[in-house]
Coordinates of C-alpha atoms in Angstrom, one line a residue:
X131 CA -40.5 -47.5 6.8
X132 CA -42.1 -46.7 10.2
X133 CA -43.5 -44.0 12.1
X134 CA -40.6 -44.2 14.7
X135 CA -38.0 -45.2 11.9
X136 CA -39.0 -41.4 9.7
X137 CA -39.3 -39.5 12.6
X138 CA -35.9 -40.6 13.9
X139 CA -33.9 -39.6 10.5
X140 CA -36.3 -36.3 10.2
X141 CA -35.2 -35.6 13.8
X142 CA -31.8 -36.4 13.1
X143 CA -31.5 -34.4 10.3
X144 CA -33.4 -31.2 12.1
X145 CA -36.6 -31.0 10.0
X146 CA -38.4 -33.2 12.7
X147 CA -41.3 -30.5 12.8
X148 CA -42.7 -32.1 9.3
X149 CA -44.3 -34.8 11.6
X150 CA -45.7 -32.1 13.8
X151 CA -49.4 -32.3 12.8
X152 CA -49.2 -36.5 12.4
X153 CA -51.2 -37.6 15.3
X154 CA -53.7 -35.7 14.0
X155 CA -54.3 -36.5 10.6
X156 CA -56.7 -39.4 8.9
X157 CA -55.1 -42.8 8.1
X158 CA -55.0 -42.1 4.6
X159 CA -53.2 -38.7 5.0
X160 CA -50.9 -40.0 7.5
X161 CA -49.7 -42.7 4.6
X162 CA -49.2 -39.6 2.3
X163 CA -46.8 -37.6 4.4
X164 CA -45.0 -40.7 5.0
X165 CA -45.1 -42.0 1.7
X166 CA -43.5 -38.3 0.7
X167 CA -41.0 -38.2 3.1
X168 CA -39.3 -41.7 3.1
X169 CA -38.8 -40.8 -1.0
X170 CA -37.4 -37.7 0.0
X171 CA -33.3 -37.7 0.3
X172 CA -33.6 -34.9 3.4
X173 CA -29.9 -35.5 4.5
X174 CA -29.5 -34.1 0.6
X175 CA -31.6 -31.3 0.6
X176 CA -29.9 -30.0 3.6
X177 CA -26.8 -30.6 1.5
X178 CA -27.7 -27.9 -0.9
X179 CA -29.2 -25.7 1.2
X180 CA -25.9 -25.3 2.5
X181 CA -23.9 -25.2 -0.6
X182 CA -26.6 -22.7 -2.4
X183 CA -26.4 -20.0 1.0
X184 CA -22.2 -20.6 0.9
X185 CA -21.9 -20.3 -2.6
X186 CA -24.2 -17.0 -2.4
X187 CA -21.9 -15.4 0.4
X188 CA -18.7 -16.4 -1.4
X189 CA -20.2 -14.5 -4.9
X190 CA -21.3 -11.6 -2.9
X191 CA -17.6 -11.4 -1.0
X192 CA -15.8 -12.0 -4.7
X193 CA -15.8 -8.6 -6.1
X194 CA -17.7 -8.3 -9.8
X195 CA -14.2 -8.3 -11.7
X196 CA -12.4 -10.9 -10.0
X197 CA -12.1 -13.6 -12.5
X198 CA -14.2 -12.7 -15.4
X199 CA -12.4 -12.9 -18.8
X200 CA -13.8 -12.9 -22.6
X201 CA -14.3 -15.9 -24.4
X202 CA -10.8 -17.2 -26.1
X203 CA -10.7 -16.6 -29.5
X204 CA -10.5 -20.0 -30.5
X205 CA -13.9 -20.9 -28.9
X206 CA -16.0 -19.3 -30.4
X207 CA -17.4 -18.9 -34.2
X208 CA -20.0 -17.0 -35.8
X209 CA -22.6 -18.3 -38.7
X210 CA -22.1 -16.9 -42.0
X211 CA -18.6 -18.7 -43.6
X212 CA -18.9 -21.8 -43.0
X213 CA -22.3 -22.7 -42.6
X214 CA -22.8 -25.0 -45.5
X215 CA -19.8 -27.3 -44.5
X216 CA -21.3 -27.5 -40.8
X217 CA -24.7 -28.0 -42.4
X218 CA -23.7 -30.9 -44.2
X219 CA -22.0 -32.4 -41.6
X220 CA -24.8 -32.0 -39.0
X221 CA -27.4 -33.4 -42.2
X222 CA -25.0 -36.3 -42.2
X223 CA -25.2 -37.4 -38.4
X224 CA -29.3 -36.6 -38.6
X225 CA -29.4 -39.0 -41.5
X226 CA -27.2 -41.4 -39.6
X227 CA -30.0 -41.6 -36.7
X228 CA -27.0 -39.8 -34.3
X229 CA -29.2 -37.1 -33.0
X230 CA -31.8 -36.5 -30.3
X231 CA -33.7 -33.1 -29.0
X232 CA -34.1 -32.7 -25.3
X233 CA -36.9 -29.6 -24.9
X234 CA -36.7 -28.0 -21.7
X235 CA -40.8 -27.6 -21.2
X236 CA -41.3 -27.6 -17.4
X237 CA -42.7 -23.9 -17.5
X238 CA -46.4 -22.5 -17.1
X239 CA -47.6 -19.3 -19.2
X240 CA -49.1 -17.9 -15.9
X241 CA -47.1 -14.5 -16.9
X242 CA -49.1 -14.6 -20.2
X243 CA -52.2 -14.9 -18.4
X244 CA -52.1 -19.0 -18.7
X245 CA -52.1 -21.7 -16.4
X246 CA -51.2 -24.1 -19.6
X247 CA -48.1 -25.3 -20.6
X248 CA -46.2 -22.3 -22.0
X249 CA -45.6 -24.8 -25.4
X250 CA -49.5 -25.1 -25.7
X251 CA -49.4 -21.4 -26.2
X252 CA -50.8 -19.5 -30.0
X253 CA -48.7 -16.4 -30.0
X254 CA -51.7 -15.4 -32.7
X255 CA -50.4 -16.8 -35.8
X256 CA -52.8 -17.1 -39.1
X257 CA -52.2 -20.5 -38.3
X258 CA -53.1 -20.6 -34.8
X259 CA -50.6 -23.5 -34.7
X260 CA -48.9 -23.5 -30.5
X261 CA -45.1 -23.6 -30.1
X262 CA -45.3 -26.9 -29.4
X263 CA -46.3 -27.4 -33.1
X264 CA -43.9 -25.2 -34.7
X265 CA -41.4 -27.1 -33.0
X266 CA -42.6 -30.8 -34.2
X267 CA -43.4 -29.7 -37.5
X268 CA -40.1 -28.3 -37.7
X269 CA -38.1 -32.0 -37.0
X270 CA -40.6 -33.0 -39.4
X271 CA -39.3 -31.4 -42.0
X272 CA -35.4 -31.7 -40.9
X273 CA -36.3 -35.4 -41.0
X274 CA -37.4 -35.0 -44.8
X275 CA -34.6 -32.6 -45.4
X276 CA -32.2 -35.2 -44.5
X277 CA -34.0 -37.9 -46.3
X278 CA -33.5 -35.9 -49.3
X279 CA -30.2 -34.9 -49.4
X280 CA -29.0 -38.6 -47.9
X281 CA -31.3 -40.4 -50.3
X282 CA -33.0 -42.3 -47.7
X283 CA -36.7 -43.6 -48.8
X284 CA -39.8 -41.5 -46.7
X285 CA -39.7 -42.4 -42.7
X286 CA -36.3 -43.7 -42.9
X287 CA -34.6 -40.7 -40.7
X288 CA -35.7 -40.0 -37.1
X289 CA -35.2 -37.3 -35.1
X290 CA -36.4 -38.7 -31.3
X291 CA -37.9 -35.5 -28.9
X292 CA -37.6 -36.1 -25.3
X293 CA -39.9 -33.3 -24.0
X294 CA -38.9 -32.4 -20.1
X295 CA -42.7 -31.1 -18.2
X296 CA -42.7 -30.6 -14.5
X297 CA -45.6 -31.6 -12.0
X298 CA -48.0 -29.3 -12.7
X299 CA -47.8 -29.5 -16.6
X300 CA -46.6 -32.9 -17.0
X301 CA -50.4 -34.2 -17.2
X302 CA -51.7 -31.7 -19.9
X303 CA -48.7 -31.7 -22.0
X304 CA -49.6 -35.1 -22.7
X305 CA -53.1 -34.6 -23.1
X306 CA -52.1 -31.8 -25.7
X307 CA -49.9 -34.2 -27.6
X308 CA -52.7 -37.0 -27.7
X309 CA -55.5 -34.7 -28.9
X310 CA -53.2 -33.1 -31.6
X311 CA -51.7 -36.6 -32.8
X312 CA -48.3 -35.6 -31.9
X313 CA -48.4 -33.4 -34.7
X314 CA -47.5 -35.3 -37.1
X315 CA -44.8 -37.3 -35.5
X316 CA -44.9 -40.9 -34.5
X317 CA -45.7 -41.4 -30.4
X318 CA -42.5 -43.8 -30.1
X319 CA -40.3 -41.2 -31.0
X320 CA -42.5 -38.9 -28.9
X321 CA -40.7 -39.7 -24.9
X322 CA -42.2 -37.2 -22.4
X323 CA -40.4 -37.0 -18.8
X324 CA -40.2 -34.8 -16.0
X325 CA -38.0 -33.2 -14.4
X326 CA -37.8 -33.5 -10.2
X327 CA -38.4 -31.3 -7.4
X328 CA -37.2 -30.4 -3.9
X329 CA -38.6 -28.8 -1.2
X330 CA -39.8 -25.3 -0.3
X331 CA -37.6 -24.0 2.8
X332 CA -37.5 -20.8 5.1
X333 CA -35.0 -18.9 5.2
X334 CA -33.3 -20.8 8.0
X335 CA -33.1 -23.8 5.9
X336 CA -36.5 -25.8 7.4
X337 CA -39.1 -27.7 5.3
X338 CA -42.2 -25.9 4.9
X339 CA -45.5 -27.8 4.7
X340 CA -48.4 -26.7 2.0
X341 CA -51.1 -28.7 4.1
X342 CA -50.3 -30.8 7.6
X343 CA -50.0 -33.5 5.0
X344 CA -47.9 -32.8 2.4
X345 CA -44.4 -30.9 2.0
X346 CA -44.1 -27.5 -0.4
X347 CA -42.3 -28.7 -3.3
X348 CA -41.0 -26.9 -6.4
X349 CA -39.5 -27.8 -9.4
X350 CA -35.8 -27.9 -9.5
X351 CA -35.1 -25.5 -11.9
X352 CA -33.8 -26.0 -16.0
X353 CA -30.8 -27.6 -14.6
X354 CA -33.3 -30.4 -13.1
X355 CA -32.5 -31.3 -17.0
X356 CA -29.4 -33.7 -16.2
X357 CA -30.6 -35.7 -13.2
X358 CA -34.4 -36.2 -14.8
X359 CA -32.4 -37.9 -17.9
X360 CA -31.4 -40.5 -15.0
X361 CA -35.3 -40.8 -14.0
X362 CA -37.1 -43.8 -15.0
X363 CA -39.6 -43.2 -17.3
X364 CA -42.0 -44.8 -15.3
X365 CA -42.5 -46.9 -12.3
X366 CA -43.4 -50.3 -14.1
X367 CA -40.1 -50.2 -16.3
X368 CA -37.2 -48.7 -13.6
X369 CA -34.4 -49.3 -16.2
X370 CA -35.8 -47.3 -19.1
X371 CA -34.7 -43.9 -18.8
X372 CA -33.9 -40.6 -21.1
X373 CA -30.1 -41.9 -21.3
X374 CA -30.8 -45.3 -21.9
X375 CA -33.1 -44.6 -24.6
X376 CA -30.6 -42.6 -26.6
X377 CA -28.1 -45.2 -26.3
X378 CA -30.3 -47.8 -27.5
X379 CA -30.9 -45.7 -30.4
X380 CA -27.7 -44.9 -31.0
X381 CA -27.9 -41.0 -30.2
X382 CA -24.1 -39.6 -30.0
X383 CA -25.5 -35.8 -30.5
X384 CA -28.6 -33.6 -28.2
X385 CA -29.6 -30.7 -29.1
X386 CA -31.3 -29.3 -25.6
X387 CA -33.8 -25.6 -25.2
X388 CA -36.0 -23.7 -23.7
X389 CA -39.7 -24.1 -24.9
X390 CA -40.4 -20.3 -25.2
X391 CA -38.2 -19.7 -28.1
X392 CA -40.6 -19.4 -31.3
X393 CA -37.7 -18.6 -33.6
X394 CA -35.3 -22.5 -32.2
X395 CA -34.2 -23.8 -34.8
X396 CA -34.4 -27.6 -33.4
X397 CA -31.7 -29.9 -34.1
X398 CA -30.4 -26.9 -36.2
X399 CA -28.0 -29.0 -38.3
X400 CA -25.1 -25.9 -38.2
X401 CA -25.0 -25.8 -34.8
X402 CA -25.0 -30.0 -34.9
X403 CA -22.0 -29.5 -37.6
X404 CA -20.2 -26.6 -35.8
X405 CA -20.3 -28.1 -33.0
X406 CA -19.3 -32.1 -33.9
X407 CA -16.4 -30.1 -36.2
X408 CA -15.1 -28.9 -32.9
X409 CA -15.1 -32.4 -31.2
X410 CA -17.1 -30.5 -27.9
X411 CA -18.6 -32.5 -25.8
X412 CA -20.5 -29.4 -24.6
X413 CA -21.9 -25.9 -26.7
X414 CA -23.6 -23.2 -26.6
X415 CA -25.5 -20.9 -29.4
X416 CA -25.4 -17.7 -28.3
X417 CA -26.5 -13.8 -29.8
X418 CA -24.7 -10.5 -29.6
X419 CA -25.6 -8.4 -26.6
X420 CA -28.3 -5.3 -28.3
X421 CA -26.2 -3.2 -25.9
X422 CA -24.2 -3.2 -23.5
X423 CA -26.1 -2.7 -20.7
X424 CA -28.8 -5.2 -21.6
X425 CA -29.8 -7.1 -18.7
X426 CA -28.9 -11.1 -20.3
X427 CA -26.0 -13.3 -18.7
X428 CA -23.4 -13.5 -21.2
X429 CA -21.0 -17.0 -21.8
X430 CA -17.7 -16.1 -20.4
X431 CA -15.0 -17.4 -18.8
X432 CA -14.6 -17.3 -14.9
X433 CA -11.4 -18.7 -13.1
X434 CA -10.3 -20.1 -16.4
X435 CA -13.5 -22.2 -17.2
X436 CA -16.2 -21.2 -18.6
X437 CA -19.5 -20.1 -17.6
X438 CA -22.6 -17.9 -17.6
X439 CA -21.8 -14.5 -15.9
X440 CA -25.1 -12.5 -15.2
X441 CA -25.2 -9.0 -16.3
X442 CA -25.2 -7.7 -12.4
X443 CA -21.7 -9.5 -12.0
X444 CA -20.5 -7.5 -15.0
X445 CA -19.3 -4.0 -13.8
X446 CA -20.0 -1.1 -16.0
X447 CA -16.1 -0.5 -17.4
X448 CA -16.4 -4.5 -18.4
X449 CA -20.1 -3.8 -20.2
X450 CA -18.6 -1.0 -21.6
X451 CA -15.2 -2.6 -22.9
X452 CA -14.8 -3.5 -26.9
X453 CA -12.6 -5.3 -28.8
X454 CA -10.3 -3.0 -30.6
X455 CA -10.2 -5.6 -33.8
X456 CA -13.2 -5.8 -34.6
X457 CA -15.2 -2.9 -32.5
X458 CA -17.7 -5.1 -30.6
X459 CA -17.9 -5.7 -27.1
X460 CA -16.0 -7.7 -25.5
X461 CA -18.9 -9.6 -23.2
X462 CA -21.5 -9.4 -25.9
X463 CA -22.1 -13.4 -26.1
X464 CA -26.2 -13.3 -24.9
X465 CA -27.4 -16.7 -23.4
X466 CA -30.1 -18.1 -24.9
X467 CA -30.1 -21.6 -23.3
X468 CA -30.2 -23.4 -26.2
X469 CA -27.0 -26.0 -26.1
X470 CA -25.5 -29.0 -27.7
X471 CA -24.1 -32.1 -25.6
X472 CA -22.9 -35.2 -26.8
X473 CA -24.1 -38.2 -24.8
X474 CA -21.4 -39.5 -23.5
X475 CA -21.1 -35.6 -21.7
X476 CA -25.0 -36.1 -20.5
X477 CA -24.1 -39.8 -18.6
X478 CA -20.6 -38.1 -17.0
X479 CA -23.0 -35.2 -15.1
X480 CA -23.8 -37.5 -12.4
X481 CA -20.1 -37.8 -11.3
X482 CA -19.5 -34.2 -10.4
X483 CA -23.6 -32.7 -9.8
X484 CA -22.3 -32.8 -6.3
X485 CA -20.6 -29.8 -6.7
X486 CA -23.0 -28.0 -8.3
X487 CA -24.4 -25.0 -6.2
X488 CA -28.2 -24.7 -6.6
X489 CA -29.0 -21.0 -6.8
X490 CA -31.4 -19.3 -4.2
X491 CA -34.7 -17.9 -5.7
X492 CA -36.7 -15.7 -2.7
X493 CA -39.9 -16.3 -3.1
X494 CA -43.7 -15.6 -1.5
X495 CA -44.6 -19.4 0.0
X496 CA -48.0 -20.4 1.2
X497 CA -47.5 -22.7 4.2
X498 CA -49.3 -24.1 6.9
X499 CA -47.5 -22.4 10.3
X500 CA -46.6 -25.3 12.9
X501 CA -47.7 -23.6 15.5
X502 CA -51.5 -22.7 14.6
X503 CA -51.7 -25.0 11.6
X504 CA -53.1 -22.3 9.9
X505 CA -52.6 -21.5 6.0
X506 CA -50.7 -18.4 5.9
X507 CA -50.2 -16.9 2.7
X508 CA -47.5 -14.6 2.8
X509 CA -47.4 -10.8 1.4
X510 CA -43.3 -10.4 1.1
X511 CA -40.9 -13.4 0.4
X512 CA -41.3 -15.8 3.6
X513 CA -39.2 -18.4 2.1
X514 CA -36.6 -20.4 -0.5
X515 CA -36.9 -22.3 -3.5
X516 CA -33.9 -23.9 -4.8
X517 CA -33.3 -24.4 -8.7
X518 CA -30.0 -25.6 -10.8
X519 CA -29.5 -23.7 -14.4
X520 CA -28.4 -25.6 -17.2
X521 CA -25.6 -24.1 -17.8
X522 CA -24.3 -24.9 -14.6
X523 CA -22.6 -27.5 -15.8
X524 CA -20.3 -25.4 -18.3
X525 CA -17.3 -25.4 -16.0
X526 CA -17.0 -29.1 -16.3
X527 CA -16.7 -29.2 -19.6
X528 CA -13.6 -30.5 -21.4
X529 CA -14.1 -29.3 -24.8
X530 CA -16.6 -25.9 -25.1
X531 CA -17.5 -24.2 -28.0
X532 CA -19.6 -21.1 -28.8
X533 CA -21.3 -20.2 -31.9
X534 CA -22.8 -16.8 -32.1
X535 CA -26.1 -16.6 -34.5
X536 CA -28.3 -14.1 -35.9
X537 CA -30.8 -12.6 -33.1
X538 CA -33.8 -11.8 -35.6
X539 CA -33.0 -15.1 -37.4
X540 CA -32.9 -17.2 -33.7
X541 CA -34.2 -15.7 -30.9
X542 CA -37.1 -14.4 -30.2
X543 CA -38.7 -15.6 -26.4
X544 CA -42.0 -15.5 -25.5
X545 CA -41.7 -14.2 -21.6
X546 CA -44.0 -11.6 -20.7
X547 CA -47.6 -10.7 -20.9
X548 CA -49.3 -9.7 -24.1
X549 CA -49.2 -6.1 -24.9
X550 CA -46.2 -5.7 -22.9
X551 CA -44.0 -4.4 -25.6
X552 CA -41.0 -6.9 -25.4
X553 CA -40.7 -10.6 -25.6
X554 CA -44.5 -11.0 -25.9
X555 CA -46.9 -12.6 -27.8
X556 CA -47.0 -10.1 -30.5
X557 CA -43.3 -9.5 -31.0
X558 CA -43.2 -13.3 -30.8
X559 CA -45.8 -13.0 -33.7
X560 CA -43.9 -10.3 -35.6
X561 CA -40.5 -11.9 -35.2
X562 CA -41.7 -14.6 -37.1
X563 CA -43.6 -13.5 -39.9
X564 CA -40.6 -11.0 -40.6
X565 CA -38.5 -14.5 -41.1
X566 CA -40.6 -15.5 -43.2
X567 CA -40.7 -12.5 -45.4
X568 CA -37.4 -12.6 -45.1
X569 CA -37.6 -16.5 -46.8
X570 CA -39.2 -15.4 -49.4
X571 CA -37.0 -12.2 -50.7
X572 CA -34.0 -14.4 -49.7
X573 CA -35.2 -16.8 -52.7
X574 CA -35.9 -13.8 -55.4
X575 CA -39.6 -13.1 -54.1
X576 CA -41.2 -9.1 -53.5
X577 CA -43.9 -9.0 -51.3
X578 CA -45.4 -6.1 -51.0
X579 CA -45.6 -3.7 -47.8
X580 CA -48.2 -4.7 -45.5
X581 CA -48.2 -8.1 -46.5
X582 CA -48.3 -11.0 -44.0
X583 CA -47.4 -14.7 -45.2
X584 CA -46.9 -17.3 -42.3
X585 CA -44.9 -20.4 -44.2
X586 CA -45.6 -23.4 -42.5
X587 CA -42.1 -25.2 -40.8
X588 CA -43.4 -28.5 -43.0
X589 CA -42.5 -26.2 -46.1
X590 CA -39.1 -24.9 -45.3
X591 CA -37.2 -25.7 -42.2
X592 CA -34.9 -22.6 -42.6
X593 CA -35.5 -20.9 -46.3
X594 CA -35.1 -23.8 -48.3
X595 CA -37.1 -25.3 -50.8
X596 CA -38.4 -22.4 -52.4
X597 CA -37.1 -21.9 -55.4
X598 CA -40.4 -21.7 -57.3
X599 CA -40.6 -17.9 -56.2
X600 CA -37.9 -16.4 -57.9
X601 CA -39.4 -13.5 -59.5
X602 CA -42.7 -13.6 -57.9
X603 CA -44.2 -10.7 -56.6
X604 CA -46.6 -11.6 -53.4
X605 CA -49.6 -8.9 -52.8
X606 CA -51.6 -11.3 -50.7
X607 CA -51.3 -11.9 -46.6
X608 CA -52.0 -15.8 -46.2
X609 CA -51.1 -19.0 -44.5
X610 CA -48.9 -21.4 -46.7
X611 CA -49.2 -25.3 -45.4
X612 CA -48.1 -26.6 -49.0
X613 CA -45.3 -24.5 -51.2
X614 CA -48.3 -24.9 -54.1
X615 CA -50.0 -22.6 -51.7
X616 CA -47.6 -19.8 -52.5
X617 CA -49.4 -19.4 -56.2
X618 CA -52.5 -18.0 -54.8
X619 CA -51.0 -15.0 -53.1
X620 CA -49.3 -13.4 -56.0

């Protein structure tokens, strides 16, 4: 496009001010801005600018209880009964090549002190192994596990991992999976993508620029998850993307969560089973509420679909209420982000993402002001960035399902700084090495008080396989990469 051509649809579109400084600039950094802008859908981002600030007014005119119901009875299940049947049945469609994992791994640790990837993180293991490796070494061994138990020779079940960065991690992510050999896995089935951003706005709704050059950008949130599946994996193959790699696989199932999680169980083959059982197209694993007051969104229904209700749209007589069958709150079902789609439920997004509201997040925004061009870098929130959730698309679903887990056994995230206290390195650290204690007395072991033993995810997967230490009594701390390992720490 030209000059005249830009400036006449950014003019048109009232964010003609982006061109402010381009007399000015060098060749080269004129062809930047340009370059930026003609990819950039503007008419769109003005689009959800106005949806996100609407849909914010009409939540804050709704009052907190209008709406809001419990999750029917029918939709929701908790482990324990029939876990082995939806085990089996999620084993079967893993052994069948059926199922994919989509990791949501856009996120920097910078509130853990780390401008890394938040998956290259060591929550201070004996292992030292980063969640990024628990998490491959853990398809590892479902692949094996399913091998087994379908009696399919080594290699012949694959799990594919499509591993969502962002701009600024996107380059060492991959970096990290190249100098670590993809842990163990094989590179094909290895497919690293990023998810999209949009621009950084004031609170009016204009563009902000970063330098006279270049447009504030920010990613678009977890929900970015659906429309980067659409993304072609790269410029020099346009009609390879996320969906058209599972279908030329043959994926009918995706598992899809959040990096930070050191406790996932990925492409948990209950939740797989649970959820296929239930013909949904879309599910979510969820925990009970600690209490009721915790500040978590809960899955609930609003207007008769369902949805994600955060805890500061849930009055205090709703928190409060409990079932009178069972005793337990009524709103108690935690969000985790950790959901199951089917693929033909990822491909339908597209036709109804227009009515998705991006939410509002009020944020400090360096910018360049138009009228100095100077770099101001503000001390209180100057600005918007505009992100989707993934679980934004719940109320489109046709056929939902919830399946409450164990917290200790599930969820354990890894959000604030170490030494904080909560959802930290260290009670990442602890969370873990408790399950695996808890492996080990599960199958008949002791181990003795004080005792650390960190069993490696290409041992067991979830407790299994070790039978061998029935009777044992462990009085050794150690790291167990092979279940012949265990010997030396009675």
């Amino acid at each position: 496009m030209t000059i005249d051509t830009t400036n006449a649809r950014y003019l048109a579109a009232g964010q003609g001010h982006l061109l402010h400084f381009f007399p000015k600039l060098t060749e080269s950094e004129q062809s930047q801005l340009l370059t930026q802008l003609d990819a950039l859908d503007i008419e769109r981002v003005n689009r959800i600018y106005a949806k996100a600030v609407s849909g914010e007014q009409e939540l804050t005119n709704t009052s907190a209880e209008a709406g809001i119901e419990p999750l029917p009875k029918d939709s929701s299940d908790s482990v324990g009964k029939h876990d082995a049947e939806w085990r089996k049945i999620g084993l079967e469609a893993i052994a069948r090549g059926e199922v994919g994992v989509l990791l949501m791994a856009g996120g920097q640790g910078t509130r853990l002190g780390s401008s890394a990837p938040k998956g290259c993180y060591d929550i201070g293991l004996p292992s030292h192994k980063s969640l990024f490796q628990y998490q491959a070494e853990r398809i590892a061994r479902l692949q094996t596990v399913a091998e087994q138990e379908a009696g399919k020779p080594s290699g012949g079940v694959v799990i594919p991992w499509y591993v969502m960065t962002s701009g600024p991690t996107r380059a060492e992510t991959e970096a990290f999976f190249q100098k670590h050999k993809y842990f163990g896995l094989n590179p094909k089935n290895v497919i690293l993508f990023e998810q999209g951003t949009l621009p950084c706005l004031t609170m009016e709704g204009k563009v902000l620029l970063d330098t006279p050059s270049h447009v504030a950008v920010a990613p678009d949130g977890n929900g970015g998850l659906y429309a980067a599946t659409r993304t072609p994996l790269s410029p020099e193959d346009k009609s390879r993307t996320v969906l058209s790699d599972l279908d030329k696989r043959g994926v009918l199932y995706v598992h899809a969560y959040c990096v930070d999680n050191c406790l996932v169980r990925v492409a948990d083959p209950v939740f797989l089973g649970y959820s296929i059982q239930k013909q949904a197209d879309c599910a979510a694993k969820v925990v009970p509420k600690t209490h009721p007051t915790e500040s978590v969104g809960v899955v609930a229904r609003r207007g008769k679909k369902f949805s994600v209700v955060e805890y500061s749209e849930i009055s205090s007589e709703q928190a409060q209420r409990k079932d009178p069958e069972t005793g337990e709150l009524t709103f108690r079902a935690g969000n985790i982000a950790n959901h199951f789609y089917t693929t033909q439920f990822l491909k339908q997004v597209e036709a109804f993402e227009d009515q998705l509201a991006f939410h509002i997040a009020r944020k400090k925004i360096p910018h360049v002001d138009i009228l100095s061009g100077d770099v101001v870098k503000p001390i209180k929130p100057n600005g918007m960035k505009l992100e989707m959730f993934v679980f934004d698309v719940f109320p489109f679903t046709e056929h939902f399902a919830v399946l409450e887990v164990v917290r200790n056994e599930e969820f354990s995230p890894l959000k604030n700084a170490p030494g904080t206290g909560a959802d930290d390195p260290e009670t990442s650290r602890r969370d873990l090495l408790n399950q695996h204690r808890r492996f080990l007395e599960s199958a008949g072991a002791t181990v003795a008080d004080g005792v650390e033993i960190e069993i490696s995810p290409l041992v067991s997967y979830a407790g299994e396989g070790l039978a061998a230490v029935k009777g044992k009594k462990f009085t050794k701390s150690g790291l167990v990469e092979s279940a012949e390992e265990l010997d030396a720490l009675v």
